[in-house]
Amino acid sequence: MKASRILRKVLLLALVVGLMWCLVVLYWRATDAHPSASDLALYLGAMPLGLIGAYWLLRSGIDRLGTAPTQVATTSADDPRATPVADEDVSDVVVQLLASAVRTAAGDSAGEIAAALAEPKRPALHAQLKDHTGLPVLAAQVEGLDTDAMAEILDALGGASFPEERLRALTLLDPVAGELLLTALEILPTADKTASLRERVAAAARLRVQLLLPADWPQSARQSATDWLQEKAVAAGLDSAAFTIDCVPLATTAEAWQILDAIERDPQDGSSHDIHLLLAAESYVGQSCIARLAAQGRLASAGRQEGLVPGEAAAGVLLSITHKGTDFHGTTLSSPQLHRIASQRRQGHAPHARTTTLQLHALLRQSLASSRRPAEKIAAVISDADHRPSRSVEIAGTVSGLFPELDPIRQCLSLGVACGHGGLATPLALLAIASAHAIDDAADVMVVGLGDDLLAALVVTPAPEPSTAAAQIAAVV
């Protein structure tokens, strides 16, 4: 490994020097210049060495920034979106990802999406959706999505109108929610009928569902979606007393990351036996969303490469919050683990991708430190980077600096390249894909969120070996 890394660096330096020499010689020939000996020494010797030296200085500065023992500084100490994690954090809280489901334009399962992202098919021009000039727009839509059945269900509930985007979002969510509700039904323990009422109440496990929907949906629409999910849970076989559903309106993906972080940071919120089901869905594939993005100057076009490509997604994760050495309801560790989320308010925007790369590099180091995982153990990086040049520079620069051994194509997957902007469902979709990757390859995965206002990172690790789990139990006891 080390020899291949050294050889790669030597070849890269040789390529840079050779390229500079070619450019200088071509310039001299084009201008019919006759360089002197000092010109040869300056342009063919000193200048390449100076560039290489500047690169190493910049690289060492990044490394010093990433290994600083203090917490990552935020732009505002009072910013609620910034949740730095100290290296000395020794919390024994364990977040286990019991199950997940996801549906995007790239596939209907985490494994299918991961395979598609290795050779991503970029979104094409939509046949019907147009921008304000009448030209077709790029969009990553789920093909063959039939919203008629969902429209009938919601009409029966009454009280709200559902335009195309909202119907598509809930239609995408339908199979995701159904799969995870059935899984929750299997996981929730059956009450011991021989125990006393007090004992049964104390040991009762509840499913705590949070339905994450866009804040710009009217209250009546969110209530109808909640009623639909309530009926779906009961139809799946869940006792109405065994679960609660809260519809949480969110305006940005940063708030979705906050929801995930809050579950881990406040494990005493509710019974320690509870399991958490997070569901999210959003669709931008509709003419009203296209018009809104265009009016805000956020729609991707030939003249706006930093704009968004409309996409759509639904995702869900089923989580248990325990302490090291135990799984849900006292069993041993058996599911992938989510480590502490490190997040920070974005300090740089396009065209300042280099500023963000420095910040992101430090944030990922912080995430590695809080998870107690070395960078060499990371087998894949999964991010929500998309077609935007700034996002490509940010993730590529950070990954090459921290994880140089990773294949930038096969092991560094970018969800947004194939799926466009999936909105609130994006963080949960990333976790679902990372969990599947951790299970299939039995390896650690780094998850990276490159939101417009918040950067986030966390490590997902596979279930520990039985011997490791036993050691954790002994350490706790």
Short mmCIF file of C-alpha atoms in Angstrom, two decimals:
data_model
loop_
_atom_site.label_atom_id
_atom_site.label_comp_id
_atom_site.label_asym_id
_atom_site.label_seq_id
_atom_site.Cartn_x
_atom_site.Cartn_y
_atom_site.Cartn_z
CA MET A 1 0.00 0.00 0.00
CA LYS A 2 2.72 2.46 1.06
CA ALA A 3 4.91 1.67 -1.98
CA SER A 4 1.98 2.18 -4.37
CA ARG A 5 1.18 5.50 -2.72
CA ILE A 6 4.79 6.70 -3.11
CA LEU A 7 4.87 5.55 -6.74
CA ARG A 8 1.60 7.38 -7.41
CA LYS A 9 3.01 10.61 -5.97
CA VAL A 10 6.22 10.31 -7.97
CA LEU A 11 4.29 9.75 -11.19
CA LEU A 12 2.00 12.71 -10.39
CA LEU A 13 5.00 15.01 -9.81
CA ALA A 14 6.62 13.81 -13.03
CA LEU A 15 3.40 14.48 -14.90
CA VAL A 16 3.12 18.01 -13.47
CA VAL A 17 6.73 18.85 -14.30
CA GLY A 18 6.43 17.39 -17.79
CA LEU A 19 3.24 19.34 -18.45
CA MET A 20 4.85 22.58 -17.33
CA TRP A 21 7.85 21.98 -19.55
CA CYS A 22 5.59 21.32 -22.53
CA LEU A 23 3.60 24.51 -21.93
CA VAL A 24 6.74 26.63 -21.56
CA VAL A 25 8.38 25.17 -24.69
CA LEU A 26 5.17 25.63 -26.70
CA TYR A 27 4.94 29.24 -25.55
CA TRP A 28 8.54 29.90 -26.56
CA ARG A 29 7.96 28.37 -29.98
CA ALA A 30 4.71 30.31 -30.49
CA THR A 31 6.41 33.61 -29.63
CA ASP A 32 9.64 32.71 -31.43
CA ALA A 33 11.56 33.32 -28.21
CA HIS A 34 15.21 32.41 -27.71
CA PRO A 35 15.58 31.57 -24.00
CA SER A 36 18.85 32.19 -22.28
CA ALA A 37 20.49 29.88 -19.76
CA SER A 38 18.88 31.83 -16.91
CA ASP A 39 15.46 31.49 -18.58
CA LEU A 40 15.95 27.74 -18.83
CA ALA A 41 16.93 27.54 -15.17
CA LEU A 42 14.01 29.74 -14.08
CA TYR A 43 11.15 28.34 -16.13
CA LEU A 44 12.21 24.68 -16.43
CA GLY A 45 13.72 24.33 -12.97
CA ALA A 46 12.76 26.91 -10.38
CA MET A 47 9.13 27.35 -11.40
CA PRO A 48 8.18 23.63 -11.24
CA LEU A 49 10.00 23.31 -7.92
CA GLY A 50 8.22 26.38 -6.61
CA LEU A 51 4.83 24.99 -7.59
CA ILE A 52 5.60 21.64 -5.96
CA GLY A 53 6.78 23.41 -2.82
CA ALA A 54 3.60 25.50 -2.69
CA TYR A 55 1.55 22.33 -3.01
CA TRP A 56 3.32 20.67 -0.09
CA LEU A 57 2.94 23.79 2.04
CA LEU A 58 -0.80 23.86 1.32
CA ARG A 59 -1.08 20.12 2.02
CA SER A 60 0.74 20.40 5.35
CA GLY A 61 -1.49 23.34 6.30
CA ILE A 62 -4.58 21.20 5.62
CA ASP A 63 -3.16 18.37 7.72
CA ARG A 64 -2.40 20.70 10.62
CA LEU A 65 -5.91 22.13 10.41
CA GLY A 66 -7.45 18.65 10.39
CA THR A 67 -5.39 17.34 13.32
CA ALA A 68 -5.96 20.33 15.61
CA PRO A 69 -6.99 19.04 19.06
CA THR A 70 -9.62 21.69 19.60
CA GLN A 71 -13.16 21.59 18.32
CA VAL A 72 -13.91 22.88 14.83
CA ALA A 73 -14.79 26.55 15.12
CA THR A 74 -18.10 27.73 13.76
CA THR A 75 -18.87 31.04 12.17
CA SER A 76 -21.22 31.75 15.02
CA ALA A 77 -20.91 30.31 18.49
CA ASP A 78 -24.66 30.50 18.89
CA ASP A 79 -25.44 28.83 15.57
CA PRO A 80 -27.81 25.96 16.40
CA ARG A 81 -26.90 24.15 13.21
CA ALA A 82 -23.27 23.75 14.23
CA THR A 83 -22.71 20.68 16.36
CA PRO A 84 -18.96 20.13 16.70
CA VAL A 85 -17.82 17.03 18.53
CA ALA A 86 -14.79 17.07 20.78
CA ASP A 87 -12.18 14.37 20.31
CA GLU A 88 -12.42 13.49 23.99
CA ASP A 89 -16.13 12.70 23.78
CA VAL A 90 -16.47 9.24 25.34
CA SER A 91 -20.22 8.76 25.16
CA ASP A 92 -21.25 5.12 25.34
CA VAL A 93 -24.47 5.74 23.41
CA VAL A 94 -24.85 3.41 20.42
CA VAL A 95 -27.18 4.18 17.53
CA GLN A 96 -27.98 1.02 15.60
CA LEU A 97 -29.52 1.16 12.16
CA LEU A 98 -31.93 -1.76 12.41
CA ALA A 99 -33.35 -1.39 8.91
CA SER A 100 -33.61 1.10 6.06
CA ALA A 101 -35.36 1.61 2.76
CA VAL A 102 -34.90 4.12 -0.04
CA ARG A 103 -36.30 4.92 -3.46
CA THR A 104 -34.76 7.33 -5.98
CA ALA A 105 -34.35 7.76 -9.70
CA ALA A 106 -31.29 5.49 -9.50
CA GLY A 107 -33.12 2.52 -7.99
CA ASP A 108 -35.64 1.13 -5.52
CA SER A 109 -33.15 -0.25 -2.97
CA ALA A 110 -29.91 0.84 -1.36
CA GLY A 111 -27.92 -1.90 -3.11
CA GLU A 112 -29.37 -1.05 -6.51
CA ILE A 113 -28.64 2.65 -6.01
CA ALA A 114 -25.06 1.99 -4.89
CA ALA A 115 -24.44 -0.10 -8.01
CA ALA A 116 -25.92 2.63 -10.21
CA LEU A 117 -23.77 5.32 -8.60
CA ALA A 118 -20.58 3.44 -9.49
CA GLU A 119 -21.43 4.24 -13.13
CA PRO A 120 -23.90 7.11 -12.74
CA LYS A 121 -26.34 7.97 -15.48
CA ARG A 122 -26.83 11.70 -15.40
CA PRO A 123 -30.35 13.17 -15.49
CA ALA A 124 -31.75 13.87 -18.95
CA LEU A 125 -33.97 16.66 -20.26
CA HIS A 126 -37.56 16.21 -19.11
CA ALA A 127 -40.13 15.79 -21.86
CA GLN A 128 -42.80 18.01 -20.23
CA LEU A 129 -41.16 20.31 -17.69
CA LYS A 130 -40.05 23.69 -19.06
CA ASP A 131 -38.27 26.71 -17.63
CA HIS A 132 -39.52 30.30 -17.92
CA THR A 133 -38.10 30.55 -21.45
CA GLY A 134 -39.96 27.46 -22.61
CA LEU A 135 -36.88 25.26 -22.80
CA PRO A 136 -36.87 21.74 -21.30
CA VAL A 137 -35.02 21.30 -18.02
CA LEU A 138 -32.87 18.52 -16.61
CA ALA A 139 -34.72 16.39 -14.05
CA ALA A 140 -34.06 13.11 -12.23
CA GLN A 141 -37.50 11.57 -12.02
CA VAL A 142 -38.49 8.06 -10.97
CA GLU A 143 -39.80 6.49 -14.15
CA GLY A 144 -43.22 4.88 -14.31
CA LEU A 145 -44.49 6.37 -11.06
CA ASP A 146 -48.29 6.00 -10.88
CA THR A 147 -49.82 8.53 -8.49
CA ASP A 148 -53.48 7.69 -9.16
CA ALA A 149 -53.86 5.26 -6.24
CA MET A 150 -52.30 7.71 -3.79
CA ALA A 151 -54.55 10.49 -5.10
CA GLU A 152 -57.62 8.36 -4.39
CA ILE A 153 -56.46 7.59 -0.84
CA LEU A 154 -55.79 11.24 -0.07
CA ASP A 155 -59.06 12.35 -1.65
CA ALA A 156 -60.88 9.96 0.67
CA LEU A 157 -59.15 11.56 3.65
CA GLY A 158 -60.18 15.01 2.39
CA GLY A 159 -59.11 18.41 3.60
CA ALA A 160 -56.17 19.16 1.29
CA SER A 161 -55.20 19.48 -2.35
CA PHE A 162 -52.14 17.65 -3.59
CA PRO A 163 -50.33 18.96 -6.68
CA GLU A 164 -48.13 16.65 -8.70
CA GLU A 165 -44.97 17.09 -6.62
CA ARG A 166 -46.66 16.17 -3.33
CA LEU A 167 -48.43 13.20 -4.86
CA ARG A 168 -45.13 11.93 -6.26
CA ALA A 169 -43.41 12.36 -2.89
CA LEU A 170 -46.02 10.33 -0.98
CA THR A 171 -46.24 7.71 -3.73
CA LEU A 172 -42.50 7.21 -3.43
CA LEU A 173 -42.82 7.03 0.36
CA ASP A 174 -45.60 4.41 0.29
CA PRO A 175 -43.45 1.27 -0.27
CA VAL A 176 -40.64 2.66 1.91
CA ALA A 177 -42.99 3.20 4.85
CA GLY A 178 -44.72 -0.13 4.30
CA GLU A 179 -41.46 -2.08 4.38
CA LEU A 180 -40.17 -0.40 7.53
CA LEU A 181 -43.48 -0.62 9.40
CA LEU A 182 -43.53 -4.37 8.82
CA THR A 183 -39.93 -4.61 10.01
CA ALA A 184 -40.80 -2.62 13.13
CA LEU A 185 -43.71 -4.99 13.79
CA GLU A 186 -41.28 -7.92 13.75
CA ILE A 187 -38.75 -6.16 16.00
CA LEU A 188 -41.11 -4.85 18.67
CA PRO A 189 -41.19 -7.47 21.45
CA THR A 190 -44.41 -9.18 22.40
CA ALA A 191 -45.64 -8.33 25.87
CA ASP A 192 -45.30 -10.98 28.59
CA LYS A 193 -48.89 -11.69 29.51
CA THR A 194 -47.83 -13.33 32.80
CA ALA A 195 -46.19 -10.10 34.04
CA SER A 196 -48.01 -7.54 36.11
CA LEU A 197 -49.53 -4.48 34.49
CA ARG A 198 -46.83 -2.26 36.01
CA GLU A 199 -44.07 -4.52 34.64
CA ARG A 200 -45.65 -4.64 31.20
CA VAL A 201 -45.95 -0.85 31.05
CA ALA A 202 -42.34 -0.42 32.21
CA ALA A 203 -41.03 -2.90 29.62
CA ALA A 204 -43.27 -1.78 26.79
CA ALA A 205 -41.47 -0.74 23.63
CA ARG A 206 -42.98 1.95 21.45
CA LEU A 207 -42.35 2.87 17.87
CA ARG A 208 -41.72 6.60 17.62
CA VAL A 209 -42.33 7.72 14.04
CA GLN A 210 -41.22 11.09 12.72
CA LEU A 211 -42.54 12.01 9.29
CA LEU A 212 -40.29 14.67 7.76
CA LEU A 213 -42.13 16.77 5.16
CA PRO A 214 -41.38 20.13 3.50
CA ALA A 215 -42.36 23.16 5.56
CA ASP A 216 -43.92 24.78 2.48
CA TRP A 217 -46.62 22.11 2.42
CA PRO A 218 -49.79 23.55 3.99
CA GLN A 219 -50.81 22.23 7.39
CA SER A 220 -53.83 20.47 5.87
CA ALA A 221 -51.59 18.52 3.48
CA ARG A 222 -49.21 17.48 6.25
CA GLN A 223 -52.17 16.39 8.39
CA SER A 224 -53.59 14.29 5.56
CA ALA A 225 -50.18 12.66 5.07
CA THR A 226 -50.02 11.90 8.79
CA ASP A 227 -53.52 10.40 8.76
CA TRP A 228 -52.57 8.25 5.78
CA LEU A 229 -49.46 6.97 7.58
CA GLN A 230 -51.48 6.29 10.74
CA GLU A 231 -53.92 4.13 8.80
CA LYS A 232 -51.05 2.39 7.02
CA ALA A 233 -49.38 1.49 10.33
CA VAL A 234 -52.58 0.04 11.76
CA ALA A 235 -53.20 -1.90 8.54
CA ALA A 236 -49.68 -3.34 8.85
CA GLY A 237 -50.67 -4.86 12.19
CA LEU A 238 -49.30 -2.35 14.68
CA ASP A 239 -51.40 -1.67 17.76
CA SER A 240 -52.38 2.01 17.81
CA ALA A 241 -51.12 2.17 21.41
CA ALA A 242 -47.69 0.87 20.38
CA PHE A 243 -46.65 3.79 18.19
CA THR A 244 -46.81 7.55 17.84
CA ILE A 245 -46.49 9.63 14.68
CA ASP A 246 -45.22 13.20 14.63
CA CYS A 247 -45.16 15.16 11.39
CA VAL A 248 -42.15 17.48 11.43
CA PRO A 249 -42.11 20.34 8.88
CA LEU A 250 -38.56 21.09 7.71
CA ALA A 251 -37.28 23.83 5.44
CA THR A 252 -33.78 22.51 4.68
CA THR A 253 -31.73 19.32 4.73
CA ALA A 254 -29.73 20.90 7.56
CA GLU A 255 -32.78 20.45 9.78
CA ALA A 256 -33.01 16.79 8.77
CA TRP A 257 -29.41 16.29 9.94
CA GLN A 258 -30.39 18.02 13.19
CA ILE A 259 -33.24 15.56 13.75
CA LEU A 260 -30.81 12.65 13.40
CA ASP A 261 -28.30 14.29 15.70
CA ALA A 262 -30.92 15.06 18.35
CA ILE A 263 -31.97 11.41 18.58
CA GLU A 264 -28.42 10.41 19.50
CA ARG A 265 -27.65 13.38 21.73
CA ASP A 266 -30.78 12.99 23.83
CA PRO A 267 -31.22 9.24 24.35
CA GLN A 268 -33.23 9.89 27.52
CA ASP A 269 -35.98 11.52 25.48
CA GLY A 270 -38.59 8.83 25.90
CA SER A 271 -38.23 5.22 26.97
CA SER A 272 -34.88 3.53 26.43
CA HIS A 273 -36.87 0.66 24.89
CA ASP A 274 -38.26 2.83 22.12
CA ILE A 275 -37.20 2.51 18.53
CA HIS A 276 -37.26 5.43 16.12
CA LEU A 277 -38.57 5.40 12.58
CA LEU A 278 -37.63 8.42 10.48
CA LEU A 279 -39.39 8.82 7.15
CA ALA A 280 -38.82 11.59 4.61
CA ALA A 281 -39.97 12.32 1.08
CA GLU A 282 -39.74 15.24 -1.29
CA SER A 283 -40.13 15.75 -5.02
CA TYR A 284 -39.10 18.68 -7.18
CA VAL A 285 -40.40 17.04 -10.35
CA GLY A 286 -43.33 19.30 -11.10
CA GLN A 287 -43.93 22.54 -12.98
CA SER A 288 -44.62 24.60 -9.86
CA CYS A 289 -41.29 23.56 -8.31
CA ILE A 290 -39.49 24.32 -11.57
CA ALA A 291 -41.03 27.79 -11.65
CA ARG A 292 -40.09 28.42 -8.01
CA LEU A 293 -36.47 27.32 -8.50
CA ALA A 294 -36.18 29.46 -11.64
CA ALA A 295 -37.62 32.50 -9.85
CA GLN A 296 -35.10 32.01 -7.04
CA GLY A 297 -32.21 31.71 -9.49
CA ARG A 298 -31.50 28.16 -8.29
CA LEU A 299 -32.44 26.10 -11.36
CA ALA A 300 -29.61 24.47 -13.30
CA SER A 301 -29.21 25.66 -16.87
CA ALA A 302 -26.51 26.19 -19.47
CA GLY A 303 -25.77 29.57 -17.95
CA ARG A 304 -26.13 28.49 -14.32
CA GLN A 305 -23.97 25.45 -13.67
CA GLU A 306 -24.24 25.94 -9.91
CA GLY A 307 -28.03 25.56 -10.06
CA LEU A 308 -29.99 22.54 -8.86
CA VAL A 309 -31.19 19.63 -10.99
CA PRO A 310 -34.71 18.77 -9.75
CA GLY A 311 -34.94 15.28 -8.31
CA GLU A 312 -37.14 13.25 -5.99
CA ALA A 313 -36.60 10.65 -3.31
CA ALA A 314 -38.13 8.88 -0.32
CA ALA A 315 -36.17 7.18 2.43
CA GLY A 316 -36.53 5.82 5.93
CA VAL A 317 -34.34 4.47 8.72
CA LEU A 318 -35.28 2.40 11.75
CA LEU A 319 -33.01 3.20 14.71
CA SER A 320 -32.48 1.94 18.23
CA ILE A 321 -30.62 3.92 20.88
CA THR A 322 -28.78 1.78 23.42
CA HIS A 323 -25.46 1.66 25.25
CA LYS A 324 -22.29 -0.11 24.20
CA GLY A 325 -22.58 -3.87 24.34
CA THR A 326 -26.35 -4.20 23.96
CA ASP A 327 -28.79 -4.17 21.11
CA PHE A 328 -32.48 -3.35 21.17
CA HIS A 329 -34.27 -5.01 24.08
CA GLY A 330 -31.13 -6.56 25.55
CA THR A 331 -29.83 -8.62 22.64
CA THR A 332 -26.24 -8.41 21.40
CA LEU A 333 -25.04 -5.94 18.81
CA SER A 334 -26.11 -7.13 15.37
CA SER A 335 -26.77 -4.07 13.20
CA PRO A 336 -24.64 -1.35 11.59
CA GLN A 337 -23.83 1.51 13.93
CA LEU A 338 -24.11 5.23 13.27
CA HIS A 339 -21.44 7.24 15.02
CA ARG A 340 -21.73 10.82 16.21
CA ILE A 341 -22.59 13.36 13.52
CA ALA A 342 -20.08 16.19 13.12
CA SER A 343 -21.64 19.22 11.48
CA GLN A 344 -20.74 22.82 10.83
CA ARG A 345 -22.18 25.79 9.05
CA ARG A 346 -20.75 26.13 5.54
CA GLN A 347 -18.16 28.89 5.36
CA GLY A 348 -17.58 29.01 1.62
CA HIS A 349 -19.86 29.00 -1.41
CA ALA A 350 -19.16 28.75 -5.11
CA PRO A 351 -16.76 29.85 -6.45
CA HIS A 352 -14.99 29.46 -3.08
CA ALA A 353 -14.84 25.67 -3.11
CA ARG A 354 -11.27 25.66 -1.79
CA THR A 355 -12.39 27.36 1.41
CA THR A 356 -15.03 24.69 1.94
CA THR A 357 -12.57 21.91 1.12
CA LEU A 358 -10.34 23.01 4.00
CA GLN A 359 -13.35 23.14 6.30
CA LEU A 360 -14.66 19.78 5.11
CA HIS A 361 -11.26 18.15 5.54
CA ALA A 362 -11.19 19.20 9.21
CA LEU A 363 -14.78 18.10 9.73
CA LEU A 364 -14.13 14.59 8.39
CA ARG A 365 -11.08 14.27 10.63
CA GLN A 366 -13.29 15.27 13.53
CA SER A 367 -15.81 12.61 12.59
CA LEU A 368 -13.07 9.97 12.42
CA ALA A 369 -11.79 11.03 15.83
CA SER A 370 -15.20 10.88 17.50
CA SER A 371 -15.85 7.41 16.03
CA ARG A 372 -12.37 6.19 17.01
CA ARG A 373 -11.84 4.92 13.47
CA PRO A 374 -8.58 5.48 11.52
CA ALA A 375 -8.83 6.87 8.01
CA GLU A 376 -7.26 3.68 6.64
CA LYS A 377 -10.33 1.70 7.74
CA ILE A 378 -12.73 3.72 5.59
CA ALA A 379 -13.64 1.58 2.58
CA ALA A 380 -16.05 3.98 0.87
CA VAL A 381 -17.25 7.58 0.94
CA ILE A 382 -20.89 8.30 0.12
CA SER A 383 -21.93 11.92 -0.33
CA ASP A 384 -24.75 13.98 -1.78
CA ALA A 385 -22.39 15.75 -4.19
CA ASP A 386 -24.05 16.47 -7.52
CA HIS A 387 -23.27 17.93 -10.93
CA ARG A 388 -22.21 21.32 -9.54
CA PRO A 389 -18.48 21.97 -10.11
CA SER A 390 -18.07 23.38 -6.61
CA ARG A 391 -19.40 20.21 -4.99
CA SER A 392 -17.19 18.02 -7.18
CA VAL A 393 -14.12 20.01 -6.16
CA GLU A 394 -15.07 19.90 -2.48
CA ILE A 395 -15.56 16.15 -2.22
CA ALA A 396 -12.72 15.20 -4.59
CA GLY A 397 -10.20 17.42 -2.83
CA THR A 398 -11.19 16.17 0.59
CA VAL A 399 -11.24 12.48 -0.31
CA SER A 400 -7.89 12.59 -2.13
CA GLY A 401 -6.31 14.21 0.91
CA LEU A 402 -7.80 11.96 3.60
CA PHE A 403 -8.37 8.68 1.76
CA PRO A 404 -5.83 8.52 -1.10
CA GLU A 405 -6.16 4.73 -1.40
CA LEU A 406 -9.83 4.86 -2.39
CA ASP A 407 -10.87 4.45 -6.01
CA PRO A 408 -12.46 7.83 -6.85
CA ILE A 409 -15.08 6.12 -9.03
CA ARG A 410 -15.94 2.81 -7.39
CA GLN A 411 -15.46 3.78 -3.76
CA CYS A 412 -16.52 7.44 -3.74
CA LEU A 413 -20.21 7.54 -4.61
CA SER A 414 -22.09 10.80 -5.21
CA LEU A 415 -25.85 10.46 -4.86
CA GLY A 416 -26.74 13.79 -6.47
CA VAL A 417 -24.93 13.07 -9.74
CA ALA A 418 -27.56 10.51 -10.76
CA CYS A 419 -30.50 11.55 -8.57
CA GLY A 420 -30.42 15.35 -8.62
CA HIS A 421 -31.68 17.29 -5.62
CA GLY A 422 -33.70 14.97 -3.39
CA GLY A 423 -34.39 17.52 -0.65
CA LEU A 424 -35.28 16.30 2.83
CA ALA A 425 -34.93 12.62 1.93
CA THR A 426 -31.24 12.99 1.07
CA PRO A 427 -29.69 12.47 4.56
CA LEU A 428 -31.77 9.34 5.19
CA ALA A 429 -31.00 8.04 1.69
CA LEU A 430 -27.27 8.44 2.35
CA LEU A 431 -27.58 6.47 5.59
CA ALA A 432 -29.52 3.70 3.87
CA ILE A 433 -26.90 3.34 1.13
CA ALA A 434 -24.03 3.49 3.63
CA SER A 435 -25.67 0.86 5.84
CA ALA A 436 -26.08 -1.53 2.92
CA HIS A 437 -22.47 -0.93 1.93
CA ALA A 438 -21.25 -1.56 5.50
CA ILE A 439 -23.21 -4.82 5.68
CA ASP A 440 -22.24 -6.14 2.24
CA ASP A 441 -18.52 -5.31 2.53
CA ALA A 442 -18.20 -5.59 6.34
CA ALA A 443 -16.32 -2.30 6.24
CA ASP A 444 -16.51 1.26 7.54
CA VAL A 445 -18.21 3.93 5.42
CA MET A 446 -17.94 7.72 5.64
CA VAL A 447 -21.15 9.65 4.94
CA VAL A 448 -20.80 13.28 3.86
CA GLY A 449 -23.51 15.91 3.49
CA LEU A 450 -22.65 18.94 1.34
CA GLY A 451 -25.70 21.09 2.02
CA ASP A 452 -25.99 24.70 0.93
CA ASP A 453 -25.89 25.87 4.54
CA LEU A 454 -24.56 22.91 6.53
CA LEU A 455 -21.77 20.39 6.13
CA ALA A 456 -22.20 17.07 7.93
CA ALA A 457 -20.17 13.89 8.31
CA LEU A 458 -20.49 10.64 10.19
CA VAL A 459 -19.03 7.14 10.11
CA VAL A 460 -21.19 4.04 9.63
CA THR A 461 -19.60 0.81 10.84
CA PRO A 462 -20.78 -2.79 10.44
CA ALA A 463 -21.93 -4.79 13.44
CA PRO A 464 -18.93 -5.80 15.54
CA GLU A 465 -17.76 -9.39 15.69
CA PRO A 466 -19.24 -11.42 18.58
CA SER A 467 -15.94 -11.24 20.46
CA THR A 468 -15.88 -7.45 20.13
CA ALA A 469 -19.47 -7.16 21.31
CA ALA A 470 -18.69 -9.34 24.32
CA ALA A 471 -15.72 -7.13 25.14
CA GLN A 472 -17.96 -4.06 24.97
CA ILE A 473 -20.46 -5.65 27.34
CA ALA A 474 -17.65 -6.50 29.77
CA ALA A 475 -16.32 -2.94 29.53
CA VAL A 476 -19.73 -1.49 30.37
CA VAL A 477 -20.33 -3.93 33.21
#
